[in-house]
Each structure stands twice: as C-alpha cells, then as structure tokens.
PDB file of C-alpha atoms in Angstrom:
ATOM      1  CA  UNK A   1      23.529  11.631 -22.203  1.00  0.00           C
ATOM      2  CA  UNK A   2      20.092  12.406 -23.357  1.00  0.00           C
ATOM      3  CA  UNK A   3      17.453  10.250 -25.846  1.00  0.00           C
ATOM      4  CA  UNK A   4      18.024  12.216 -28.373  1.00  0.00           C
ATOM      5  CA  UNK A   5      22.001  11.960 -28.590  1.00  0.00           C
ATOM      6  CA  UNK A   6      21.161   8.004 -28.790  1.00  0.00           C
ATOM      7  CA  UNK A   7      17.998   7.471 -30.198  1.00  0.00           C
ATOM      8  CA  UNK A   8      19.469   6.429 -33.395  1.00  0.00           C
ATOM      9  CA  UNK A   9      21.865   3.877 -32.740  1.00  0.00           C
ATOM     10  CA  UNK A  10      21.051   0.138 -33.619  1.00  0.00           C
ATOM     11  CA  UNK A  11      20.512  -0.858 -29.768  1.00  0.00           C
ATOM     12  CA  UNK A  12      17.719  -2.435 -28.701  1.00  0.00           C
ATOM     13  CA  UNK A  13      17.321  -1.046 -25.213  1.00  0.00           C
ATOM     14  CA  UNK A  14      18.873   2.683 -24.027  1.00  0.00           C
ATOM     15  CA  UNK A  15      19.445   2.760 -20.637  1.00  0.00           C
ATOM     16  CA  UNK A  16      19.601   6.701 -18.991  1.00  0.00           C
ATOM     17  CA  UNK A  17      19.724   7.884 -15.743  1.00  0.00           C
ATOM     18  CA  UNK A  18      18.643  11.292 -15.020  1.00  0.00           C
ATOM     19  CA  UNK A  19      18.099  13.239 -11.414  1.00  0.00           C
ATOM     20  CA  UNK A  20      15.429  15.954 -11.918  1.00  0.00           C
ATOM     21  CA  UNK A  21      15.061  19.438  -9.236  1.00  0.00           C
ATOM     22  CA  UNK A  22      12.114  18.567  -7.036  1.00  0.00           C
ATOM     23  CA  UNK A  23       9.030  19.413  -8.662  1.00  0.00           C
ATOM     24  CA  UNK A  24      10.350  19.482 -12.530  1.00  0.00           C
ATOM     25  CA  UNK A  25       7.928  19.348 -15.030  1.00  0.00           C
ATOM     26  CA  UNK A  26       8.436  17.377 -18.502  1.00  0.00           C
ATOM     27  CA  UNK A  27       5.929  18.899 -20.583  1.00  0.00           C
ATOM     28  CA  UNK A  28       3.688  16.869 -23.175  1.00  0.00           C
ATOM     29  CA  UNK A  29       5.631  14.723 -25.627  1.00  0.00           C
ATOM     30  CA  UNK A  30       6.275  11.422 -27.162  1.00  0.00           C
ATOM     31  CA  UNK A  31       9.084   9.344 -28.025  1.00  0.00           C
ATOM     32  CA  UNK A  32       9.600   6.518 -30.737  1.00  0.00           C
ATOM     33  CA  UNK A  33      10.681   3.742 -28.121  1.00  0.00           C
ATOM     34  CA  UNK A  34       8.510   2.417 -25.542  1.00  0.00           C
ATOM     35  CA  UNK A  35      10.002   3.419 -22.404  1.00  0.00           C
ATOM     36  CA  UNK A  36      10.467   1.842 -18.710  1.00  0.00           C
ATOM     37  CA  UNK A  37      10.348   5.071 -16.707  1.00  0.00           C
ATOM     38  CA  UNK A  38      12.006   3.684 -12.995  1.00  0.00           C
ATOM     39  CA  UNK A  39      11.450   5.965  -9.778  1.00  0.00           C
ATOM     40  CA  UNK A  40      14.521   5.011  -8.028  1.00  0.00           C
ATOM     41  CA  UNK A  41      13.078   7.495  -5.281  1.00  0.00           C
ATOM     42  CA  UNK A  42      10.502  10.586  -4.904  1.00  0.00           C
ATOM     43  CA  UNK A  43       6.927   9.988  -6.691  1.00  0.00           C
ATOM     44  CA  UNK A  44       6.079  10.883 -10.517  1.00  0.00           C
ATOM     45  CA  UNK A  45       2.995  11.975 -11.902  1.00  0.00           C
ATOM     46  CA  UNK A  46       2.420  10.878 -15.563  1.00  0.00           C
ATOM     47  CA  UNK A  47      -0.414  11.839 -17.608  1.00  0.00           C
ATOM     48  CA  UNK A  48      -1.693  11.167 -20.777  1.00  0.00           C
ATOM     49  CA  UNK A  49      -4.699  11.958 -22.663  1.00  0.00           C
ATOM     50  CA  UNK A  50      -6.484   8.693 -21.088  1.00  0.00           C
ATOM     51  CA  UNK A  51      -5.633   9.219 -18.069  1.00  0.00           C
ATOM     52  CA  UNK A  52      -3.229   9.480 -14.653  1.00  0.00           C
ATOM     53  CA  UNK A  53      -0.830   7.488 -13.243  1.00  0.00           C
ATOM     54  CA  UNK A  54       0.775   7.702  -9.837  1.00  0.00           C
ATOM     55  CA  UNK A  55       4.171   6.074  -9.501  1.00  0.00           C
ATOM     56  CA  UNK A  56       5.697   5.931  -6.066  1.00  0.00           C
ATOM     57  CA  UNK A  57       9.784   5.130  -5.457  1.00  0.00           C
ATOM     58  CA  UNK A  58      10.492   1.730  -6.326  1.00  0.00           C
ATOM     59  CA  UNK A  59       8.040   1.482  -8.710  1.00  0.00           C
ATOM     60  CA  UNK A  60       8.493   1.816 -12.575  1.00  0.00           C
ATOM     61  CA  UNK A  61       5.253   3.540 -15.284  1.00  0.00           C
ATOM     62  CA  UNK A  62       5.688   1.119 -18.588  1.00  0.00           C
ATOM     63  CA  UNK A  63       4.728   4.007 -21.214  1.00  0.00           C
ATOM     64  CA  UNK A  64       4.063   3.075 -25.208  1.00  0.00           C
ATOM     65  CA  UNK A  65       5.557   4.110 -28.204  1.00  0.00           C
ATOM     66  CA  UNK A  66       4.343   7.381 -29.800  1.00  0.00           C
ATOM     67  CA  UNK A  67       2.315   7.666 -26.657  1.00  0.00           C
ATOM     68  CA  UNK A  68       1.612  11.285 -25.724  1.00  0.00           C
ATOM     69  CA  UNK A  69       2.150  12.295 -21.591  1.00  0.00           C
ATOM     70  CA  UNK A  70       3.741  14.394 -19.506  1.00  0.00           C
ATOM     71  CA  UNK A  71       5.688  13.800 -15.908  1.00  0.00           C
ATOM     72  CA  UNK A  72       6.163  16.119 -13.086  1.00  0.00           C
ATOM     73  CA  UNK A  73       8.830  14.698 -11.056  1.00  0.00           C
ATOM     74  CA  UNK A  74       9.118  14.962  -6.939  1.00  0.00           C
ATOM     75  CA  UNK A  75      12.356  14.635  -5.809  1.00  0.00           C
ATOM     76  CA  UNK A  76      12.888  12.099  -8.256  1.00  0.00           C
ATOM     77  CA  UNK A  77      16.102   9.878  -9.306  1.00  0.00           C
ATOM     78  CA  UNK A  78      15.432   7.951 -12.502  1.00  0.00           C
ATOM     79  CA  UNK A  79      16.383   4.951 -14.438  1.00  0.00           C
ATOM     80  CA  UNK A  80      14.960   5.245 -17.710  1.00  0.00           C
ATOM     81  CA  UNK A  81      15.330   2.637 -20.718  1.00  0.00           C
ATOM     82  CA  UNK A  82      14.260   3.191 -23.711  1.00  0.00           C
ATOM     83  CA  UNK A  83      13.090   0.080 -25.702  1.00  0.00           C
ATOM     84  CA  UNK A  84      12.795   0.096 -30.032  1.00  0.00           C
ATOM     85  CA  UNK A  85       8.639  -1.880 -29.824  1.00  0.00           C
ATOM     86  CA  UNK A  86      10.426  -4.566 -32.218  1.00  0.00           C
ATOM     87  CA  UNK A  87      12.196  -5.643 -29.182  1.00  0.00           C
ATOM     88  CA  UNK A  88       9.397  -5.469 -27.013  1.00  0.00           C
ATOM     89  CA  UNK A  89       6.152  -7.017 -28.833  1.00  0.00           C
ATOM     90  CA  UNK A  90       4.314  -7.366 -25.019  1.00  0.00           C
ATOM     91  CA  UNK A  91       4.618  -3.872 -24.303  1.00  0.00           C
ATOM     92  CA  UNK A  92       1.048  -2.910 -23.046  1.00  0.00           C
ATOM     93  CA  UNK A  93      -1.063  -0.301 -24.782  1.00  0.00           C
ATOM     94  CA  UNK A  94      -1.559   1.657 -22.116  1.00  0.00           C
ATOM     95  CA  UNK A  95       0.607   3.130 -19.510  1.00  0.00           C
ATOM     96  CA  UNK A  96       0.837   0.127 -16.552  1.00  0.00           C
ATOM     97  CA  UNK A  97       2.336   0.754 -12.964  1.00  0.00           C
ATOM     98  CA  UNK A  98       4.298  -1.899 -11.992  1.00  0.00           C
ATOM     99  CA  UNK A  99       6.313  -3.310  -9.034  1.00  0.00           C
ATOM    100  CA  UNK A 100      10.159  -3.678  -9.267  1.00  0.00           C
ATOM    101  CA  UNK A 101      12.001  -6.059  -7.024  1.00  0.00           C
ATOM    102  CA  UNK A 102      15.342  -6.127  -5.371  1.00  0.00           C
ATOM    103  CA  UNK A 103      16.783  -8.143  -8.450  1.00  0.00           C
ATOM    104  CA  UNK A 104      15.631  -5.209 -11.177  1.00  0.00           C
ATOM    105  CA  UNK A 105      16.470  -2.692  -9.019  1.00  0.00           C
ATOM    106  CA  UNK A 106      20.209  -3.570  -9.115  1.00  0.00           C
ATOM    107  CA  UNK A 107      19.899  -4.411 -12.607  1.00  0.00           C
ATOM    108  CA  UNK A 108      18.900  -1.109 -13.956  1.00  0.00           C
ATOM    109  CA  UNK A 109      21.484   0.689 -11.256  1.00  0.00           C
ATOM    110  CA  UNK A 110      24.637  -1.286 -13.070  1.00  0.00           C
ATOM    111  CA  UNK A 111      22.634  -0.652 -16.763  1.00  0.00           C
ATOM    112  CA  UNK A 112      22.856   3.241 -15.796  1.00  0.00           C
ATOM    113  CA  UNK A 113      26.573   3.156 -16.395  1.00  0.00           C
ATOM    114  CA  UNK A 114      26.421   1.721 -19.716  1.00  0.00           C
ATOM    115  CA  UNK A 115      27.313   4.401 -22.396  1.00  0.00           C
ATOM    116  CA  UNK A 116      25.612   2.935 -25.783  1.00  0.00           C
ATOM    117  CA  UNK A 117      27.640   5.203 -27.703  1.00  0.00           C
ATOM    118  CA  UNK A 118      30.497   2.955 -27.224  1.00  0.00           C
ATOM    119  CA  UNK A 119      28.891   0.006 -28.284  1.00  0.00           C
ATOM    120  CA  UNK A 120      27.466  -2.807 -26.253  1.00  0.00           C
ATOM    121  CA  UNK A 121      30.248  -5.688 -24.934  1.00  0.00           C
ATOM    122  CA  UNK A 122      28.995  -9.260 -24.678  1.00  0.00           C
ATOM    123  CA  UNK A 123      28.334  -8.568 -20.657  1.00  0.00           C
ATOM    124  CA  UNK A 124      25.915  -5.292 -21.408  1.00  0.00           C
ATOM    125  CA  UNK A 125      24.272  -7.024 -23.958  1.00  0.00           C
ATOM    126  CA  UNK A 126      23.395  -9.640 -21.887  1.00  0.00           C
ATOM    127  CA  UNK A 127      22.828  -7.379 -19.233  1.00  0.00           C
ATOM    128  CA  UNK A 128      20.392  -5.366 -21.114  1.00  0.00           C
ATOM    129  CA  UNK A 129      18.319  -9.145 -22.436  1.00  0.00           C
ATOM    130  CA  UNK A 130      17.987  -9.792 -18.937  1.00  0.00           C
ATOM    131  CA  UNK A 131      16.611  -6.715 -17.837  1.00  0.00           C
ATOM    132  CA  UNK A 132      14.141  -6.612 -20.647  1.00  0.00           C
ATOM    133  CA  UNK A 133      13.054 -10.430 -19.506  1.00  0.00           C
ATOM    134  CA  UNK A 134      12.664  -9.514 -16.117  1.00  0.00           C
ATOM    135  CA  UNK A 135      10.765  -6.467 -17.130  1.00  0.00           C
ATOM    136  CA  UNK A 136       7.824  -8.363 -19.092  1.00  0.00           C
ATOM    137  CA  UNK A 137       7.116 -10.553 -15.865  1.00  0.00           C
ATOM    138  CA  UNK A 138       6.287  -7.358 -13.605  1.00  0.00           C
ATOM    139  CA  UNK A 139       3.298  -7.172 -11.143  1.00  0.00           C
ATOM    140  CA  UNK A 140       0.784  -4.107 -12.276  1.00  0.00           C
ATOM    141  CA  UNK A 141      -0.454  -1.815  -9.525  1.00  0.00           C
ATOM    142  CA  UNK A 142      -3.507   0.002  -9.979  1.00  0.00           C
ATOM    143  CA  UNK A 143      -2.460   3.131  -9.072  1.00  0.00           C
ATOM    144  CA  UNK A 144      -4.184   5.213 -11.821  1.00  0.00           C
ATOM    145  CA  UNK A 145      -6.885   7.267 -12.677  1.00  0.00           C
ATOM    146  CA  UNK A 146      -9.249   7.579 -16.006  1.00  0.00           C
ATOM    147  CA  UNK A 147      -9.563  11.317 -17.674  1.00  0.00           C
ATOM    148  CA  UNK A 148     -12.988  11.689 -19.478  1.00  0.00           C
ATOM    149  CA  UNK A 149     -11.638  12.676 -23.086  1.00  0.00           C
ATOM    150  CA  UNK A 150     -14.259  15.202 -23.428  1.00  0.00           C
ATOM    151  CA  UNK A 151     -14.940  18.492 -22.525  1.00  0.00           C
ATOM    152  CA  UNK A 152     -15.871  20.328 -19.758  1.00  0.00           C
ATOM    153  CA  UNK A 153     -15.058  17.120 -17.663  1.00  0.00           C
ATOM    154  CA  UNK A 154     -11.414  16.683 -19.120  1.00  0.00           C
ATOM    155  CA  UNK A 155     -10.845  20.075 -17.566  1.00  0.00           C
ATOM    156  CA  UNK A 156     -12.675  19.769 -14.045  1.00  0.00           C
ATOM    157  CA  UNK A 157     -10.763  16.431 -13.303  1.00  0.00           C
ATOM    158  CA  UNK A 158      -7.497  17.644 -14.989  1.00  0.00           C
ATOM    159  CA  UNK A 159      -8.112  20.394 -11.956  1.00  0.00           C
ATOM    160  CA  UNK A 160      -9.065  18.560  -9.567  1.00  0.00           C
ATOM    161  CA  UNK A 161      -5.424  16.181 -10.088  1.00  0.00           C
ATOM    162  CA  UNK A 162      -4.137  18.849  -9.200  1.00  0.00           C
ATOM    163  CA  UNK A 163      -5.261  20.374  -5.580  1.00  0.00           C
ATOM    164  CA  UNK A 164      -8.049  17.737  -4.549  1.00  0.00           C
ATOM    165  CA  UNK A 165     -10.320  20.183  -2.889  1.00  0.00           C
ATOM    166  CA  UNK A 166     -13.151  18.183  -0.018  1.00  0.00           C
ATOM    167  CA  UNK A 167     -15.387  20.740  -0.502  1.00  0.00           C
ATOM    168  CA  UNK A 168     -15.850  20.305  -4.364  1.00  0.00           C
ATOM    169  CA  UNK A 169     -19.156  18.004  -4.974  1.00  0.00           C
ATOM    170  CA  UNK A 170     -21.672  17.482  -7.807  1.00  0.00           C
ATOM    171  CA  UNK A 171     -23.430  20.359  -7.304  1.00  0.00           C
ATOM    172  CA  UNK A 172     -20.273  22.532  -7.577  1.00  0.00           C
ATOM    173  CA  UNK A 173     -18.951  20.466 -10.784  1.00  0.00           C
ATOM    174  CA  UNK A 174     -22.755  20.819 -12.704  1.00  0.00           C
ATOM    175  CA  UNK A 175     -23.003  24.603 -12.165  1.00  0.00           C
ATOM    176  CA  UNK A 176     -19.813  24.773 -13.845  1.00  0.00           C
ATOM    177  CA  UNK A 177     -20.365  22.655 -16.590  1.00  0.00           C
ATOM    178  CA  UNK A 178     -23.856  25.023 -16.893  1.00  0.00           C
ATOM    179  CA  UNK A 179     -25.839  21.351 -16.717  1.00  0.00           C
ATOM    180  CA  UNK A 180     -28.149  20.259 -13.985  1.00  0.00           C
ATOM    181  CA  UNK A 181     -26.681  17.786 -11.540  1.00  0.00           C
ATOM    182  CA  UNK A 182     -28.702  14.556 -12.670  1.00  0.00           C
ATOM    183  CA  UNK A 183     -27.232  15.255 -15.918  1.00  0.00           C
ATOM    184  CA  UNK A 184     -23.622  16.009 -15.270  1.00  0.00           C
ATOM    185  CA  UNK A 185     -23.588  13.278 -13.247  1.00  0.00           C
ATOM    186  CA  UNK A 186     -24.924  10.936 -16.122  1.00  0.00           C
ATOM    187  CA  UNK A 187     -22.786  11.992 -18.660  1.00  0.00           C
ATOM    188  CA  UNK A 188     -19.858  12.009 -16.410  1.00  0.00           C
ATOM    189  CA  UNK A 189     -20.286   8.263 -16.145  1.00  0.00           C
ATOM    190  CA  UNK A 190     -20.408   7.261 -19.376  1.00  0.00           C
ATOM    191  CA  UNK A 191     -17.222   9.479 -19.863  1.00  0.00           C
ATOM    192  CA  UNK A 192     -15.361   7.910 -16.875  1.00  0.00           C
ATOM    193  CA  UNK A 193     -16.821   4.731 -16.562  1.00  0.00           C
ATOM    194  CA  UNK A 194     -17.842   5.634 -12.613  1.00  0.00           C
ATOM    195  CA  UNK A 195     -19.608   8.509 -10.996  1.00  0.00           C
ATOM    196  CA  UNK A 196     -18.032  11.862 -10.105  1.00  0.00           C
ATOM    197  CA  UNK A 197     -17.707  11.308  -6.019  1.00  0.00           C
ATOM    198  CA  UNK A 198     -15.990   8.034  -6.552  1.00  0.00           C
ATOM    199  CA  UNK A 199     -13.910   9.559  -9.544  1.00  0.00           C
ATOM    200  CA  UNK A 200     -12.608  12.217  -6.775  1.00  0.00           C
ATOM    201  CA  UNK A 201     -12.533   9.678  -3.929  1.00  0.00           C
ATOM    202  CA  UNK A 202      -9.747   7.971  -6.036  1.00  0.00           C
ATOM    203  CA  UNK A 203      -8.248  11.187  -7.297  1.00  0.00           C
ATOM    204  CA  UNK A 204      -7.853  12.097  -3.172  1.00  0.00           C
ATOM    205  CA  UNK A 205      -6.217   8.545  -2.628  1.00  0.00           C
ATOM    206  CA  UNK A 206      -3.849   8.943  -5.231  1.00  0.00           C
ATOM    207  CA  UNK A 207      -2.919  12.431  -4.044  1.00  0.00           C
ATOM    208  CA  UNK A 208      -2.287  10.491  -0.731  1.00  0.00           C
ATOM    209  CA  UNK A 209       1.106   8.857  -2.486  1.00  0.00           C
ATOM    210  CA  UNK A 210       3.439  11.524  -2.313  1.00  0.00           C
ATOM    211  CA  UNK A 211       2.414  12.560   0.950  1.00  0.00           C
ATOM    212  CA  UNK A 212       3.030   9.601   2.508  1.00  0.00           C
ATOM    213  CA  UNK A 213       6.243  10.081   1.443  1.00  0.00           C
ATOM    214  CA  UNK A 214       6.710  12.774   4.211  1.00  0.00           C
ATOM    215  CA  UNK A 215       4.193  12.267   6.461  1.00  0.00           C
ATOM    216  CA  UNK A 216       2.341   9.474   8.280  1.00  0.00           C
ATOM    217  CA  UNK A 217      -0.708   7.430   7.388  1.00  0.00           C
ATOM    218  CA  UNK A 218      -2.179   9.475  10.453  1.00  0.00           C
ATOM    219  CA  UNK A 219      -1.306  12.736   9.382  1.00  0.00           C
ATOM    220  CA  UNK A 220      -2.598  11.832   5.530  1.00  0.00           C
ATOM    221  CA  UNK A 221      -5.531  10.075   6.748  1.00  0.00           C
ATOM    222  CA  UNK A 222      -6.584  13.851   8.925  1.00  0.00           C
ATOM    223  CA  UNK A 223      -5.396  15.749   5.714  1.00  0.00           C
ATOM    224  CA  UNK A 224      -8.139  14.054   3.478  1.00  0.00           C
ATOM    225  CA  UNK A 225     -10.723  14.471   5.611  1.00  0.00           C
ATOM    226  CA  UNK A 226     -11.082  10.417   6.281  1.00  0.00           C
ATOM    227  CA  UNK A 227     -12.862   9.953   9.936  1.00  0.00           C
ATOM    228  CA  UNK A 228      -9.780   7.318  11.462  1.00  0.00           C
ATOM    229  CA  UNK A 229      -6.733   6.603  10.315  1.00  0.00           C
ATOM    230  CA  UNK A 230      -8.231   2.809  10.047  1.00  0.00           C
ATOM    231  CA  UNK A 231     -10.647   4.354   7.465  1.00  0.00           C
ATOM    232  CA  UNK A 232      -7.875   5.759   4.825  1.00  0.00           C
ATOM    233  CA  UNK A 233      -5.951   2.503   5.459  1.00  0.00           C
ATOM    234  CA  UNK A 234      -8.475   0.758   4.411  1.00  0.00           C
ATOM    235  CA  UNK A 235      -9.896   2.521   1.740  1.00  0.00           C
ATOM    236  CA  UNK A 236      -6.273   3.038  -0.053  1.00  0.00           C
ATOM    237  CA  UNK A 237      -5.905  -0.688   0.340  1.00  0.00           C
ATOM    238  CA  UNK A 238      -9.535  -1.474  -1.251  1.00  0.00           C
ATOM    239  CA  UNK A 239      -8.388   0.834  -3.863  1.00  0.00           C
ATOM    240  CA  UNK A 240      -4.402  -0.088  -4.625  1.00  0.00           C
ATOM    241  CA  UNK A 241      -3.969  -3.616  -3.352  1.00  0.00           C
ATOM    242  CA  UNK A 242      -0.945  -2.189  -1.056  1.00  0.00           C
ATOM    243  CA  UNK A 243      -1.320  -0.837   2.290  1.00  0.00           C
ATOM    244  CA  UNK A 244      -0.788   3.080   2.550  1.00  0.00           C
ATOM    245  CA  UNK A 245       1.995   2.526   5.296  1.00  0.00           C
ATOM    246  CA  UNK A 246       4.094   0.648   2.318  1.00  0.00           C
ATOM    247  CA  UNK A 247       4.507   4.049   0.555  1.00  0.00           C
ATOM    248  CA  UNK A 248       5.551   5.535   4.209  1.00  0.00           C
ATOM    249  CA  UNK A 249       9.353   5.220   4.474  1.00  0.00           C
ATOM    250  CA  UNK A 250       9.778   6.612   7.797  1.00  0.00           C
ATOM    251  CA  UNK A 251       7.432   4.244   9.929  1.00  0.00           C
ATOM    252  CA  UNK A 252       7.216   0.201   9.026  1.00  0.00           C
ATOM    253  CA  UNK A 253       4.855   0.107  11.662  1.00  0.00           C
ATOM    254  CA  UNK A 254       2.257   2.782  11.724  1.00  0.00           C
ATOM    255  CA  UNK A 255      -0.624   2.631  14.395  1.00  0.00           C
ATOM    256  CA  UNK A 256      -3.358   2.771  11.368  1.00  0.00           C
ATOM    257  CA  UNK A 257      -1.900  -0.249  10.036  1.00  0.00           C
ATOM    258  CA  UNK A 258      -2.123  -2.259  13.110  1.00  0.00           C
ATOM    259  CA  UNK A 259      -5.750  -1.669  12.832  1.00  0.00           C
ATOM    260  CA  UNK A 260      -6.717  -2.456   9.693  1.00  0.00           C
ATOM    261  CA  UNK A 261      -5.220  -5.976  10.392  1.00  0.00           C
ATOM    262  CA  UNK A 262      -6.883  -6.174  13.390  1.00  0.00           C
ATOM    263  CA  UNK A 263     -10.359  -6.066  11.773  1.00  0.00           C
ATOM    264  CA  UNK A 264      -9.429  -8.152   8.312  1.00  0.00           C
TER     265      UNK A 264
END
C-alpha cells in the first residue's frame, strides 16, 4: 500500500509500513499530510531546505505538511502515518526528532496492519486516536543541524553532511567561497546562527549516529579524530542530551561511558 493509493480517503491518520534496501534514497518531495516518519530500526537522514535531521532506531522525525525534504534510509524498517493537519493542529513547523517509548512502539506495530481501504472498525479508530494522543506528548531530541539558505554556504555544508572531512577548516571553506576568511566566517554566522568550526563539530557528531550503530563509542570516538573516548562521550552528550553509548546496540556498557560518569 503506498500514500498515494490512500491519500484520498476520509481518514484522519494513514498508517504504512514500508522496509527500504540499505542505503535507499527518497528524493525531494512533499506530501499534503503531516507525517510521523518512525525508524523502527537503522538511522534516517532527512533534509529539508532549513536544515538536517538525524533520526536513530527508535526514534520518529515529525515532518509538516507541504514541507519539502528528502530521506536516505540505512537499513531502515518504517512505520509511517500520515496525518490530514485538521487532525493535528500541534503539529510543529519544523521537522522535530522525537523519542518513542515502549507503549508507541507497539502501537504503531499493531496500526501497520490496518488496511484503510477497508474502512476503519470502532477498535482501529480508536487505535489510531490514541496513537495520535500519545504522539503530541513526545520528548524532542536535538539531533539536527541548520543549512544556511544561501549560497555558496548551502552547498559547502550540504557537502560536508555528507563525508565530514577533519581536515576541512576556514581557510579551506573561504578560498572556495573566493572570500577572505574573516569574512566567510562572518557571513557564515549570520547564515547559520554559529560559526563554521562549531557548524562542522556538530555536523561530525551527527555523522557519529549511524556509526554507532555498528561500531563502538571507542571506535567512533578514534574515527572523528576526538583525543579519548571520554572526550566524544562527552561532547555528543553536551550536544544531544543522550549519551553516544544509547545509540550503540551492541554494548550497554561501553568503557567511554563509564568515564564520563565518573567525572560528572
């Protein structure tokens, strides 16, 4: 079943599963509804023309109505609803990151094997209010990024999303843009609202996520170029409000994290 099969029908909230090939790409476009885009497991990568959002398993990206973006999906199972903005007047303005708990979780799982098309019974209907309640009383987490709307620096951080390089600095970024440093660096503030070597500190964290999916806070922590594996830990925390070895499924009890709550 796909949105577009659906779309149509009178019904509040559309409910669709979907399992995507590991690294599938859904190029730029929009949709009507607002939609609760659920990573039931991998990592998604949404963008929009504001900005970047990193959304690890477990985790759901609240996008708006007629809101522009694209998602490359790794290794990703989804549980997508699709919600008419009538039915949703809280929906934020801007794509959110939220936490989902054990309760939603199971919630969206039985709403994947609702079939609209053959109209809603009195226990999917109710279902489908309940998820929506729970759904406005989620936790954001701040796992996003700002893209300057102008060019050149749309471009270099659009790049830079996309293989976080240590060895790229200010220097490197202003000879590109054919400015001088003092001024890229300037103007790429009042684009971004912070300066470029923090913008790319936080692009590098981000671009942490889905490897911690497959490898340990250590072996991330050495990857980025961060001096101890204390360092990233604390750094991602600072950053995220969530502790890098939560995003680790193989290890609840990494070294790094012993360390950074030793010295807190």
């Amino acid at each position: 079943m796909t949105l577009a099969q659906v779309d149509a029908l009178p019904v509040a909230v559309l409910p669709i599963a979907t399992v995507y090939p590991p690294g599938h790409l859904l190029v730029w476009h929009e949709h009507r509804r607002a939609q609760f885009l659920y990573a039931a497991t991998g990592t998604m990568l949404v963008e929009t023309d504001h900005g970047a959002w990193t959304v690890p398993g477990e985790r759901a990206v609240l996008i708006p109505p007629d809101r522009r973006h694209q998602v490359r999906m790794l290794d990703v199972e989804t549980n997508s609803l699709y919600i008419d903005p009538a039915a949703a007047p809280w929906w934020p303005t801007e794509c959110r990151v939220v936490e989902v708990g054990p309760l939603l979780r199971e919630l969206l799982l039985a709403a994947s094997d609702i079939d609209p098309r053959d109209g809603l019974g009195d226990r999917n209907r109710a279902l489908l209010e309940l998820i929506l309640h729970e759904a406005s009383r989620l936790a954001e987490v701040p796992l996003h990024i700002p893209i300057p709307r102008a060019e050149p620096f749309a471009g270099l951080c659009r790049r830079y999303l996309a293989d976080p390089d240590l060895t790229v600095g200010n220097a490197d970024w202003a000879r590109e843009a054919g400015v001088s440093e003092r001024t890229f660096t300037r103007r790429f503030r009042e684009e971004a609202g912070m300066s470029p070597a923090a913008w790319r500190s936080r692009a590098r964290l981000l671009a942490a996520i889905p490897l911690l999916h497959h490898q340990s806070v250590t072996e991330v922590a050495a990857r980025l170029g961060y001096a101890t594996p204390a360092a990233f830990s604390y750094a991602f925390t600072r950053a995220f409000r969530t502790a890098p070895s939560r995003l680790h499924t193989s290890s609840r009890h990494d070294p790094a994290d012993l360390t950074l709550i030793n010295h807190s």
